[in-house]
PDB file of C-alpha atoms in Angstrom:
ATOM      1  CA  MET A 199       0.053  -0.047  -0.010  1.00 41.00           C
ATOM      2  CA  CYS A 200       1.408   3.439  -0.879  1.00 46.00           C
ATOM      3  CA  ARG A 201       1.292   6.500   1.621  1.00 47.00           C
ATOM      4  CA  ILE A 202      -0.716   9.518   0.528  1.00 44.00           C
ATOM      5  CA  ASP A 203       2.352  11.685   0.800  1.00 45.00           C
ATOM      6  CA  HIS A 204       3.820   9.843  -2.141  1.00 48.00           C
ATOM      7  CA  PHE A 205       1.192  11.569  -4.209  1.00 48.00           C
ATOM      8  CA  PHE A 206       1.512  15.293  -4.827  1.00 55.00           C
ATOM      9  CA  THR A 207      -1.775  16.924  -4.646  1.00 71.00           C
ATOM     10  CA  SER A 208      -0.953  20.198  -6.491  1.00 79.00           C
ATOM     11  CA  VAL A 209       0.095  18.305  -9.791  1.00 84.00           C
ATOM     12  CA  THR A 210      -3.199  16.077  -9.244  1.00 87.00           C
ATOM     13  CA  TRP A 211      -5.236  19.041  -8.979  1.00 87.00           C
ATOM     14  CA  PHE A 212      -3.396  20.975 -11.666  1.00 89.00           C
ATOM     15  CA  THR A 213      -3.970  17.803 -13.956  1.00 90.00           C
ATOM     16  CA  LEU A 214      -7.576  17.421 -13.223  1.00 88.00           C
ATOM     17  CA  ASN A 215      -8.314  20.958 -14.347  1.00 88.00           C
ATOM     18  CA  PHE A 216      -5.964  20.960 -17.323  1.00 87.00           C
ATOM     19  CA  LYS A 217      -7.594  21.644 -20.689  1.00 81.00           C
ATOM     20  CA  PRO A 218      -5.904  20.628 -23.945  1.00 74.00           C
ATOM     21  CA  SER A 219      -5.692  23.198 -26.720  1.00 71.00           C
ATOM     22  CA  HIS A 220      -8.739  23.243 -28.965  1.00 60.00           C
ATOM     23  CA  ASP A 221      -8.326  22.468 -32.626  1.00 58.00           C
ATOM     24  CA  ALA A 222     -10.353  20.849 -35.372  1.00 61.00           C
ATOM     25  CA  SER A 223      -9.954  17.489 -33.787  1.00 65.00           C
ATOM     26  CA  PHE A 224     -10.544  18.612 -30.231  1.00 67.00           C
ATOM     27  CA  THR A 225     -13.393  21.101 -30.099  1.00 76.00           C
ATOM     28  CA  PRO A 226     -14.815  22.964 -27.027  1.00 79.00           C
ATOM     29  CA  ASP A 227     -17.575  20.021 -26.770  1.00 82.00           C
ATOM     30  CA  HIS A 228     -14.930  17.331 -26.760  1.00 82.00           C
ATOM     31  CA  ALA A 229     -13.007  19.333 -24.106  1.00 84.00           C
ATOM     32  CA  SER A 230     -16.179  19.521 -21.951  1.00 87.00           C
ATOM     33  CA  ARG A 231     -17.006  15.977 -22.173  1.00 89.00           C
ATOM     34  CA  HIS A 232     -13.138  15.004 -21.521  1.00 90.00           C
ATOM     35  CA  LEU A 233     -13.279  17.321 -18.256  1.00 91.00           C
ATOM     36  CA  THR A 234     -16.236  15.585 -17.027  1.00 92.00           C
ATOM     37  CA  PHE A 235     -14.994  12.071 -17.660  1.00 93.00           C
ATOM     38  CA  LYS A 236     -11.789  12.861 -15.938  1.00 93.00           C
ATOM     39  CA  PHE A 237     -13.485  14.156 -12.797  1.00 92.00           C
ATOM     40  CA  LYS A 238     -16.058  10.933 -12.830  1.00 92.00           C
ATOM     41  CA  LEU A 239     -12.870   8.725 -13.294  1.00 91.00           C
ATOM     42  CA  PHE A 240     -11.004  10.482 -10.292  1.00 91.00           C
ATOM     43  CA  LEU A 241     -13.963  10.289  -8.092  1.00 89.00           C
ATOM     44  CA  ASP A 242     -15.142   6.632  -8.808  1.00 87.00           C
ATOM     45  CA  ASP A 243     -18.236   8.118 -10.301  1.00 89.00           C
ATOM     46  CA  LEU A 244     -18.295   6.465 -13.678  1.00 90.00           C
ATOM     47  CA  PRO A 245     -21.555   4.507 -14.218  1.00 89.00           C
ATOM     48  CA  THR A 246     -19.930   1.059 -14.094  1.00 87.00           C
ATOM     49  CA  LEU A 247     -22.315  -1.804 -13.785  1.00 86.00           C
ATOM     50  CA  GLU A 248     -21.885  -2.311  -9.714  1.00 86.00           C
ATOM     51  CA  LYS A 249     -22.931   1.258  -9.542  1.00 86.00           C
ATOM     52  CA  LEU A 250     -25.940   0.772 -11.908  1.00 87.00           C
ATOM     53  CA  LYS A 251     -26.934  -2.209  -9.894  1.00 84.00           C
ATOM     54  CA  ARG A 252     -26.988  -0.155  -6.672  1.00 83.00           C
ATOM     55  CA  THR A 253     -28.744   2.967  -8.162  1.00 83.00           C
ATOM     56  CA  ARG A 254     -31.202   1.030 -10.617  1.00 85.00           C
ATOM     57  CA  PRO A 255     -31.921  -2.400  -9.322  1.00 83.00           C
ATOM     58  CA  ASP A 256     -35.097  -2.560 -11.127  1.00 82.00           C
ATOM     59  CA  LEU A 257     -32.935  -2.474 -14.445  1.00 84.00           C
ATOM     60  CA  TYR A 258     -29.741  -4.147 -13.480  1.00 84.00           C
ATOM     61  CA  MET A 259     -30.240  -7.252 -11.435  1.00 81.00           C
ATOM     62  CA  ASP A 260     -27.653  -7.970  -8.741  1.00 80.00           C
ATOM     63  CA  GLU A 261     -26.352 -11.193 -10.534  1.00 79.00           C
ATOM     64  CA  LEU A 262     -25.265  -9.230 -13.679  1.00 80.00           C
ATOM     65  CA  THR A 263     -21.548  -9.546 -14.297  1.00 80.00           C
ATOM     66  CA  CYS A 264     -18.918  -8.531 -16.911  1.00 79.00           C
ATOM     67  CA  ARG A 265     -20.036  -9.579 -20.361  1.00 74.00           C
ATOM     68  CA  SER A 266     -16.359 -10.040 -21.219  1.00 73.00           C
ATOM     69  CA  CYS A 267     -15.224 -12.492 -18.727  1.00 75.00           C
ATOM     70  CA  ILE A 268     -18.829 -13.591 -17.347  1.00 70.00           C
ATOM     71  CA  ASN A 269     -17.839 -14.239 -13.503  1.00 64.00           C
ATOM     72  CA  ARG A 270     -16.452 -10.992 -12.168  1.00 67.00           C
ATOM     73  CA  MET A 271     -18.270  -8.073 -10.869  1.00 72.00           C
ATOM     74  CA  LYS A 272     -17.687  -5.006 -12.946  1.00 73.00           C
ATOM     75  CA  ASP A 273     -16.522  -2.195 -11.079  1.00 79.00           C
ATOM     76  CA  LEU A 274     -13.851   0.585 -11.680  1.00 80.00           C
ATOM     77  CA  MET A 275     -10.970  -1.608 -11.002  1.00 80.00           C
ATOM     78  CA  HIS A 276     -12.372  -4.487 -13.053  1.00 80.00           C
ATOM     79  CA  LEU A 277     -12.705  -2.168 -15.782  1.00 80.00           C
ATOM     80  CA  PHE A 278      -8.884  -2.324 -16.590  1.00 76.00           C
ATOM     81  CA  MET A 279      -8.260  -5.658 -14.781  1.00 78.00           C
ATOM     82  CA  CYS A 280     -10.604  -7.443 -16.957  1.00 81.00           C
ATOM     83  CA  LYS A 281      -8.617 -10.221 -18.971  1.00 81.00           C
ATOM     84  CA  ASN A 282     -10.152  -9.101 -22.270  1.00 80.00           C
ATOM     85  CA  ARG A 283      -9.032  -5.380 -21.631  1.00 84.00           C
ATOM     86  CA  ARG A 284      -5.515  -6.267 -19.767  1.00 84.00           C
ATOM     87  CA  LEU A 285      -3.660  -5.903 -23.099  1.00 89.00           C
ATOM     88  CA  PRO A 286      -5.012  -2.410 -24.536  1.00 91.00           C
ATOM     89  CA  MET A 287      -4.885  -1.214 -20.853  1.00 90.00           C
ATOM     90  CA  GLN A 288      -1.204  -2.170 -20.504  1.00 90.00           C
ATOM     91  CA  GLN A 289      -0.333  -0.859 -23.882  1.00 94.00           C
ATOM     92  CA  ILE A 290      -1.712   2.697 -23.260  1.00 94.00           C
ATOM     93  CA  LEU A 291      -0.071   2.529 -19.681  1.00 93.00           C
ATOM     94  CA  GLN A 292       3.099   1.592 -21.504  1.00 95.00           C
ATOM     95  CA  SER A 293       2.612   4.562 -23.756  1.00 96.00           C
ATOM     96  CA  TYR A 294       2.248   6.819 -20.725  1.00 97.00           C
ATOM     97  CA  GLN A 295       5.613   5.614 -19.412  1.00 97.00           C
ATOM     98  CA  ASN A 296       7.460   6.033 -22.820  1.00 97.00           C
ATOM     99  CA  HIS A 297       5.940   9.657 -23.198  1.00 97.00           C
ATOM    100  CA  LEU A 298       7.268  10.485 -19.771  1.00 98.00           C
ATOM    101  CA  ILE A 299      10.626   8.945 -20.674  1.00 98.00           C
ATOM    102  CA  SER A 300      10.888  11.019 -24.060  1.00 97.00           C
ATOM    103  CA  LYS A 301      10.260  14.086 -22.227  1.00 97.00           C
ATOM    104  CA  LEU A 302      13.050  13.142 -19.456  1.00 98.00           C
ATOM    105  CA  LEU A 303      15.436  12.440 -22.479  1.00 98.00           C
ATOM    106  CA  GLU A 304      14.577  15.977 -23.888  1.00 96.00           C
ATOM    107  CA  ALA A 305      15.098  17.535 -20.284  1.00 96.00           C
ATOM    108  CA  GLY A 306      18.444  15.600 -19.772  1.00 96.00           C
ATOM    109  CA  ASN A 307      19.844  16.850 -23.121  1.00 96.00           C
ATOM    110  CA  MET A 308      19.032  20.586 -22.702  1.00 95.00           C
ATOM    111  CA  ALA A 309      20.518  20.382 -19.017  1.00 94.00           C
ATOM    112  CA  ASP A 310      23.392  18.259 -20.189  1.00 96.00           C
ATOM    113  CA  ILE A 311      22.710  15.681 -17.464  1.00 95.00           C
ATOM    114  CA  ASP A 312      22.474  12.170 -17.971  1.00 96.00           C
ATOM    115  CA  PRO A 313      18.732  11.041 -17.242  1.00 97.00           C
ATOM    116  CA  THR A 314      19.342   7.214 -17.227  1.00 97.00           C
ATOM    117  CA  PRO A 315      19.126   6.888 -13.203  1.00 97.00           C
ATOM    118  CA  LEU A 316      16.211   8.944 -13.225  1.00 97.00           C
ATOM    119  CA  ILE A 317      14.615   6.899 -15.901  1.00 97.00           C
ATOM    120  CA  ALA A 318      15.351   3.963 -13.901  1.00 97.00           C
ATOM    121  CA  LYS A 319      13.388   5.255 -10.792  1.00 96.00           C
ATOM    122  CA  LEU A 320      10.448   6.180 -13.085  1.00 97.00           C
ATOM    123  CA  THR A 321      10.228   2.417 -14.595  1.00 97.00           C
ATOM    124  CA  SER A 322      10.651   0.855 -11.215  1.00 95.00           C
ATOM    125  CA  LEU A 323       7.606   2.419  -9.868  1.00 94.00           C
ATOM    126  CA  SER A 324       4.975  -0.109  -8.857  1.00 91.00           C
ATOM    127  CA  CYS A 325       1.986   1.968 -10.740  1.00 91.00           C
ATOM    128  CA  TRP A 326       3.141   0.368 -14.102  1.00 93.00           C
ATOM    129  CA  SER A 327       1.773  -2.920 -13.411  1.00 86.00           C
ATOM    130  CA  PHE A 328      -1.651  -4.108 -12.546  1.00 81.00           C
ATOM    131  CA  SER A 329      -2.933  -6.413  -9.854  1.00 77.00           C
ATOM    132  CA  SER A 330      -5.931  -6.602  -7.498  1.00 73.00           C
ATOM    133  CA  THR A 331      -3.757  -5.590  -4.574  1.00 77.00           C
ATOM    134  CA  ASN A 332      -1.640  -2.793  -6.133  1.00 79.00           C
ATOM    135  CA  TRP A 333      -2.958   0.291  -5.151  1.00 82.00           C
ATOM    136  CA  SER A 334      -0.856   2.652  -6.862  1.00 86.00           C
ATOM    137  CA  SER A 335      -1.673   1.627 -10.353  1.00 87.00           C
ATOM    138  CA  TYR A 336      -5.362   2.147  -9.491  1.00 86.00           C
ATOM    139  CA  ALA A 337      -4.462   5.472  -8.095  1.00 89.00           C
ATOM    140  CA  LEU A 338      -2.512   6.438 -11.362  1.00 92.00           C
ATOM    141  CA  VAL A 339      -5.300   5.607 -13.699  1.00 91.00           C
ATOM    142  CA  ARG A 340      -7.714   7.712 -11.586  1.00 91.00           C
ATOM    143  CA  GLY A 341      -5.315  10.528 -11.577  1.00 91.00           C
ATOM    144  CA  CYS A 342      -3.466  10.548  -8.414  1.00 89.00           C
ATOM    145  CA  LEU A 343      -0.040  11.169  -9.694  1.00 91.00           C
ATOM    146  CA  PRO A 344       3.186  10.058  -7.694  1.00 90.00           C
ATOM    147  CA  LYS A 345       5.280  12.931  -6.416  1.00 89.00           C
ATOM    148  CA  LEU A 346       8.278  11.443  -7.975  1.00 93.00           C
ATOM    149  CA  PHE A 347       7.075  12.663 -11.504  1.00 95.00           C
ATOM    150  CA  ILE A 348       7.678  16.408 -10.451  1.00 93.00           C
ATOM    151  CA  ASP A 349      10.941  15.475  -8.595  1.00 94.00           C
ATOM    152  CA  LEU A 350      12.556  13.813 -11.780  1.00 96.00           C
ATOM    153  CA  PHE A 351      12.156  16.624 -13.830  1.00 97.00           C
ATOM    154  CA  VAL A 352      13.104  19.142 -11.239  1.00 96.00           C
ATOM    155  CA  ASN A 353      16.470  17.148 -10.704  1.00 96.00           C
ATOM    156  CA  LEU A 354      16.963  17.911 -14.487  1.00 96.00           C
ATOM    157  CA  SER A 355      16.785  21.629 -13.884  1.00 95.00           C
ATOM    158  CA  ILE A 356      13.246  22.002 -15.239  1.00 95.00           C
ATOM    159  CA  PRO A 357      11.200  24.325 -13.194  1.00 96.00           C
ATOM    160  CA  ARG A 358       8.519  23.138 -11.087  1.00 93.00           C
ATOM    161  CA  ASN A 359       5.590  24.811 -12.668  1.00 93.00           C
ATOM    162  CA  SER A 360       6.720  23.809 -16.271  1.00 94.00           C
ATOM    163  CA  ALA A 361       7.159  19.986 -15.120  1.00 94.00           C
ATOM    164  CA  ILE A 362       3.762  20.261 -13.750  1.00 93.00           C
ATOM    165  CA  LYS A 363       2.302  21.470 -17.100  1.00 93.00           C
ATOM    166  CA  VAL A 364       4.353  18.705 -19.033  1.00 95.00           C
ATOM    167  CA  ILE A 365       3.059  15.883 -16.692  1.00 95.00           C
ATOM    168  CA  ALA A 366      -0.515  17.189 -16.972  1.00 94.00           C
ATOM    169  CA  ALA A 367      -0.450  17.126 -20.787  1.00 94.00           C
ATOM    170  CA  ILE A 368       0.792  13.421 -20.726  1.00 96.00           C
ATOM    171  CA  HIS A 369      -1.888  12.403 -18.323  1.00 96.00           C
ATOM    172  CA  ASN A 370      -4.461  13.954 -20.307  1.00 94.00           C
ATOM    173  CA  ASN A 371      -3.324  12.276 -23.223  1.00 94.00           C
ATOM    174  CA  PHE A 372      -3.375   8.965 -21.280  1.00 95.00           C
ATOM    175  CA  VAL A 373      -7.013   9.731 -19.959  1.00 95.00           C
ATOM    176  CA  GLN A 374      -7.950  10.282 -23.666  1.00 93.00           C
ATOM    177  CA  LYS A 375      -6.711   6.906 -24.796  1.00 94.00           C
ATOM    178  CA  PHE A 376      -8.336   5.343 -21.900  1.00 94.00           C
ATOM    179  CA  ARG A 377     -11.800   6.731 -22.790  1.00 94.00           C
ATOM    180  CA  ARG A 378     -11.206   5.881 -26.360  1.00 93.00           C
ATOM    181  CA  ARG A 379      -9.884   2.344 -26.026  1.00 92.00           C
ATOM    182  CA  ILE A 380     -11.313   1.060 -22.690  1.00 90.00           C
ATOM    183  CA  TRP A 381     -14.333   2.991 -21.764  1.00 92.00           C
ATOM    184  CA  ASN A 382     -15.987   3.714 -25.205  1.00 92.00           C
ATOM    185  CA  PRO A 383     -15.988   0.095 -26.332  1.00 88.00           C
ATOM    186  CA  ARG A 384     -17.581  -0.906 -23.042  1.00 87.00           C
ATOM    187  CA  SER A 385     -20.054   1.721 -23.222  1.00 88.00           C
ATOM    188  CA  TYR A 386     -20.939   0.634 -26.652  1.00 89.00           C
ATOM    189  CA  GLU A 387     -21.369  -2.954 -25.587  1.00 86.00           C
ATOM    190  CA  LYS A 388     -23.564  -2.070 -22.880  1.00 86.00           C
ATOM    191  CA  SER A 389     -25.707   0.187 -25.028  1.00 88.00           C
ATOM    192  CA  ARG A 390     -26.156  -2.771 -27.439  1.00 88.00           C
ATOM    193  CA  TRP A 391     -27.293  -5.139 -24.487  1.00 85.00           C
ATOM    194  CA  GLU A 392     -29.701  -2.210 -23.144  1.00 87.00           C
ATOM    195  CA  ASN A 393     -31.108  -1.943 -26.670  1.00 88.00           C
ATOM    196  CA  ALA A 394     -31.695  -5.644 -26.739  1.00 85.00           C
ATOM    197  CA  MET A 395     -33.495  -5.626 -23.294  1.00 83.00           C
ATOM    198  CA  ASN A 396     -35.448  -2.566 -24.078  1.00 86.00           C
ATOM    199  CA  ILE A 397     -33.755  -0.643 -21.406  1.00 85.00           C
ATOM    200  CA  THR A 398     -34.373   2.820 -23.240  1.00 87.00           C
ATOM    201  CA  TYR A 399     -33.185   6.230 -22.014  1.00 86.00           C
ATOM    202  CA  LYS A 400     -36.736   7.159 -20.818  1.00 85.00           C
ATOM    203  CA  LEU A 401     -36.709   4.104 -18.755  1.00 84.00           C
ATOM    204  CA  LYS A 402     -33.179   4.968 -17.350  1.00 86.00           C
ATOM    205  CA  THR A 403     -33.976   8.636 -16.489  1.00 85.00           C
ATOM    206  CA  THR A 404     -37.563   8.038 -14.779  1.00 83.00           C
ATOM    207  CA  PRO A 405     -37.845   7.098 -10.871  1.00 81.00           C
ATOM    208  CA  LYS A 406     -37.588   3.546 -10.495  1.00 72.00           C
ATOM    209  CA  PRO A 407     -41.188   1.784 -10.332  1.00 64.00           C
ATOM    210  CA  SER A 408     -42.068   0.028  -7.119  1.00 65.00           C
ATOM    211  CA  ASN A 409     -43.809  -2.642  -8.751  1.00 61.00           C
ATOM    212  CA  LEU A 410     -41.369  -3.697 -11.359  1.00 55.00           C
ATOM    213  CA  HIS A 411     -39.945  -7.300 -10.590  1.00 53.00           C
ATOM    214  CA  LEU A 412     -36.192  -7.897 -10.991  1.00 49.00           C
ATOM    215  CA  SER A 413     -36.880 -11.103 -12.775  1.00 40.00           C
ATOM    216  CA  THR A 414     -38.104  -9.316 -15.801  1.00 43.00           C
ATOM    217  CA  TYR A 415     -34.483  -9.019 -17.210  1.00 41.00           C
ATOM    218  CA  LEU A 416     -32.178 -11.458 -18.122  1.00 43.00           C
ATOM    219  CA  PRO A 417     -28.762 -11.583 -16.608  1.00 40.00           C
ATOM    220  CA  TYR A 418     -26.064  -9.440 -18.347  1.00 39.00           C
ATOM    221  CA  SER A 419     -24.002 -12.663 -19.073  1.00 40.00           C
ATOM    222  CA  SER A 420     -26.875 -14.736 -20.629  1.00 41.00           C
ATOM    223  CA  LEU A 421     -27.150 -12.622 -23.817  1.00 40.00           C
ATOM    224  CA  PRO A 422     -25.151 -13.066 -26.932  1.00 43.00           C
ATOM    225  CA  PRO A 423     -22.166 -11.028 -27.973  1.00 43.00           C
ATOM    226  CA  PRO A 424     -23.275  -7.881 -29.945  1.00 40.00           C
ATOM    227  CA  THR A 425     -22.099  -9.170 -33.011  1.00 40.00           C
ATOM    228  CA  LEU A 426     -23.245 -11.627 -35.748  1.00 35.00           C
ATOM    229  CA  HIS A 427     -21.228 -14.402 -34.553  1.00 37.00           C
ATOM    230  CA  ASP A 428     -22.877 -16.572 -32.073  1.00 37.00           C
ATOM    231  CA  SER A 429     -20.598 -18.610 -29.570  1.00 38.00           C
ATOM    232  CA  ARG A 430     -21.076 -22.302 -29.463  1.00 37.00           C
ATOM    233  CA  GLY A 431     -23.533 -23.411 -26.604  1.00 40.00           C
ATOM    234  CA  SER A 432     -24.683 -19.737 -25.905  1.00 39.00           C
ATOM    235  CA  SER A 433     -28.243 -20.731 -27.003  1.00 37.00           C
ATOM    236  CA  THR A 434     -28.862 -22.479 -23.630  1.00 42.00           C
ATOM    237  CA  ASP A 435     -27.701 -19.838 -21.510  1.00 45.00           C
ATOM    238  CA  TRP A 436     -31.166 -18.528 -20.913  1.00 38.00           C
ATOM    239  CA  LEU A 437     -32.350 -21.821 -19.831  1.00 41.00           C
ATOM    240  CA  LYS A 438     -29.290 -22.372 -17.482  1.00 44.00           C
ATOM    241  CA  ASN A 439     -29.921 -19.161 -16.007  1.00 44.00           C
ATOM    242  CA  SER A 440     -33.389 -19.753 -15.549  1.00 41.00           C
ATOM    243  CA  MET A 441     -32.525 -22.675 -13.660  1.00 42.00           C
ATOM    244  CA  LYS A 442     -29.610 -21.089 -11.596  1.00 42.00           C
ATOM    245  CA  TYR A 443     -31.801 -18.354 -10.460  1.00 42.00           C
ATOM    246  CA  GLY A 444     -34.883 -20.127 -10.047  1.00 41.00           C
ATOM    247  CA  LEU A 445     -36.954 -17.900 -12.482  1.00 41.00           C
ATOM    248  CA  PRO A 446     -39.947 -18.836 -14.440  1.00 40.00           C
ATOM    249  CA  TRP A 447     -38.982 -19.907 -18.036  1.00 38.00           C
ATOM    250  CA  PHE A 448     -41.344 -17.600 -19.407  1.00 41.00           C
ATOM    251  CA  ASN A 449     -39.544 -14.536 -18.129  1.00 45.00           C
ATOM    252  CA  HIS A 450     -36.790 -15.389 -20.523  1.00 43.00           C
ATOM    253  CA  PHE A 451     -39.015 -15.934 -23.574  1.00 45.00           C
ATOM    254  CA  SER A 452     -38.449 -12.544 -25.145  1.00 47.00           C
ATOM    255  CA  GLY A 453     -34.890 -13.021 -24.614  1.00 47.00           C
ATOM    256  CA  PHE A 454     -35.100 -16.426 -26.223  1.00 44.00           C
ATOM    257  CA  MET A 455     -36.857 -15.204 -29.104  1.00 48.00           C
ATOM    258  CA  GLY A 456     -34.269 -12.409 -29.418  1.00 47.00           C
ATOM    259  CA  ARG A 457     -31.430 -15.026 -29.541  1.00 44.00           C
ATOM    260  CA  LEU A 458     -33.494 -16.983 -32.084  1.00 44.00           C
ATOM    261  CA  THR A 459     -33.809 -14.122 -34.328  1.00 47.00           C
ATOM    262  CA  VAL A 460     -29.964 -13.512 -34.369  1.00 45.00           C
ATOM    263  CA  LEU A 461     -29.284 -17.086 -35.232  1.00 43.00           C
ATOM    264  CA  LEU A 462     -31.651 -16.953 -37.960  1.00 43.00           C
ATOM    265  CA  ASN A 463     -30.026 -13.705 -39.348  1.00 47.00           C
ATOM    266  CA  ASN A 464     -26.581 -15.415 -39.047  1.00 44.00           C
ATOM    267  CA  SER A 465     -28.005 -18.426 -40.950  1.00 41.00           C
ATOM    268  CA  PHE A 466     -29.393 -15.978 -43.807  1.00 39.00           C
ATOM    269  CA  CYS A 467     -26.182 -14.212 -43.838  1.00 41.00           C
ATOM    270  CA  ARG A 468     -23.957 -17.181 -44.408  1.00 38.00           C
ATOM    271  CA  MET A 469     -26.414 -18.474 -47.165  1.00 38.00           C
ATOM    272  CA  GLU A 470     -26.185 -15.166 -48.980  1.00 39.00           C
ATOM    273  CA  CYS A 471     -22.285 -15.003 -48.521  1.00 37.00           C
ATOM    274  CA  ARG A 472     -22.285 -18.432 -50.316  1.00 35.00           C
ATOM    275  CA  PHE A 473     -24.040 -17.131 -53.570  1.00 33.00           C
ATOM    276  CA  LEU A 474     -21.962 -13.753 -53.634  1.00 36.00           C
TER     277      LEU A 474
END
């Protein structure tokens, strides 16, 4: 466990409020959404499945799990610990580290100081690897930046304020990649599932009805992937979940018919491809 004094509150706060320059690819609207996302990530306030189950238990059953790995709760930590997202998460984290290293090399060149020992300190930090017990990596992703980040640049004769700006820009680049490669695909997958379950925007923005039974919704992991490909054995998931959770089979009828439609569409698509 890392101590709180290992983190520099001024750079963390500056980074949270940092706004990248606007251009054709990053408009004021993009900047506003980026800032909102960054604060929600920092405060652990993103609408992960576990949060949705607590706030809207009428729409999201307690048994729902991560669709990617099926058997895990989907909280913020699992968002980047999931086995199906670990590789892209590690890639963007490595890009974060490489970006810092490139700036340290530039600073060392300007100051005529060998930055190798400082780079070794940077790469030895525990925040670059993920595990369920490594709090520092979880803190870094959320935006709690290590004090050492500042110290490394200051040791290369970079003014503290300039160092903070460099680090803030690098971290914001990381947050954009995290949103694009981790959060957005997850949100798209979730919206496809909600559409299949007829969980509309109107339903999500109206008060929870007092007479709605939880069993009217299928478990999150019981539906097919939101693609034309249907995995082997998935057509029986609805029945297994009915038996597992003791739900009446007819509560799954609409889900079953939806799956049947997907299977029929797949069959027709394959037939059409043969004649192309």
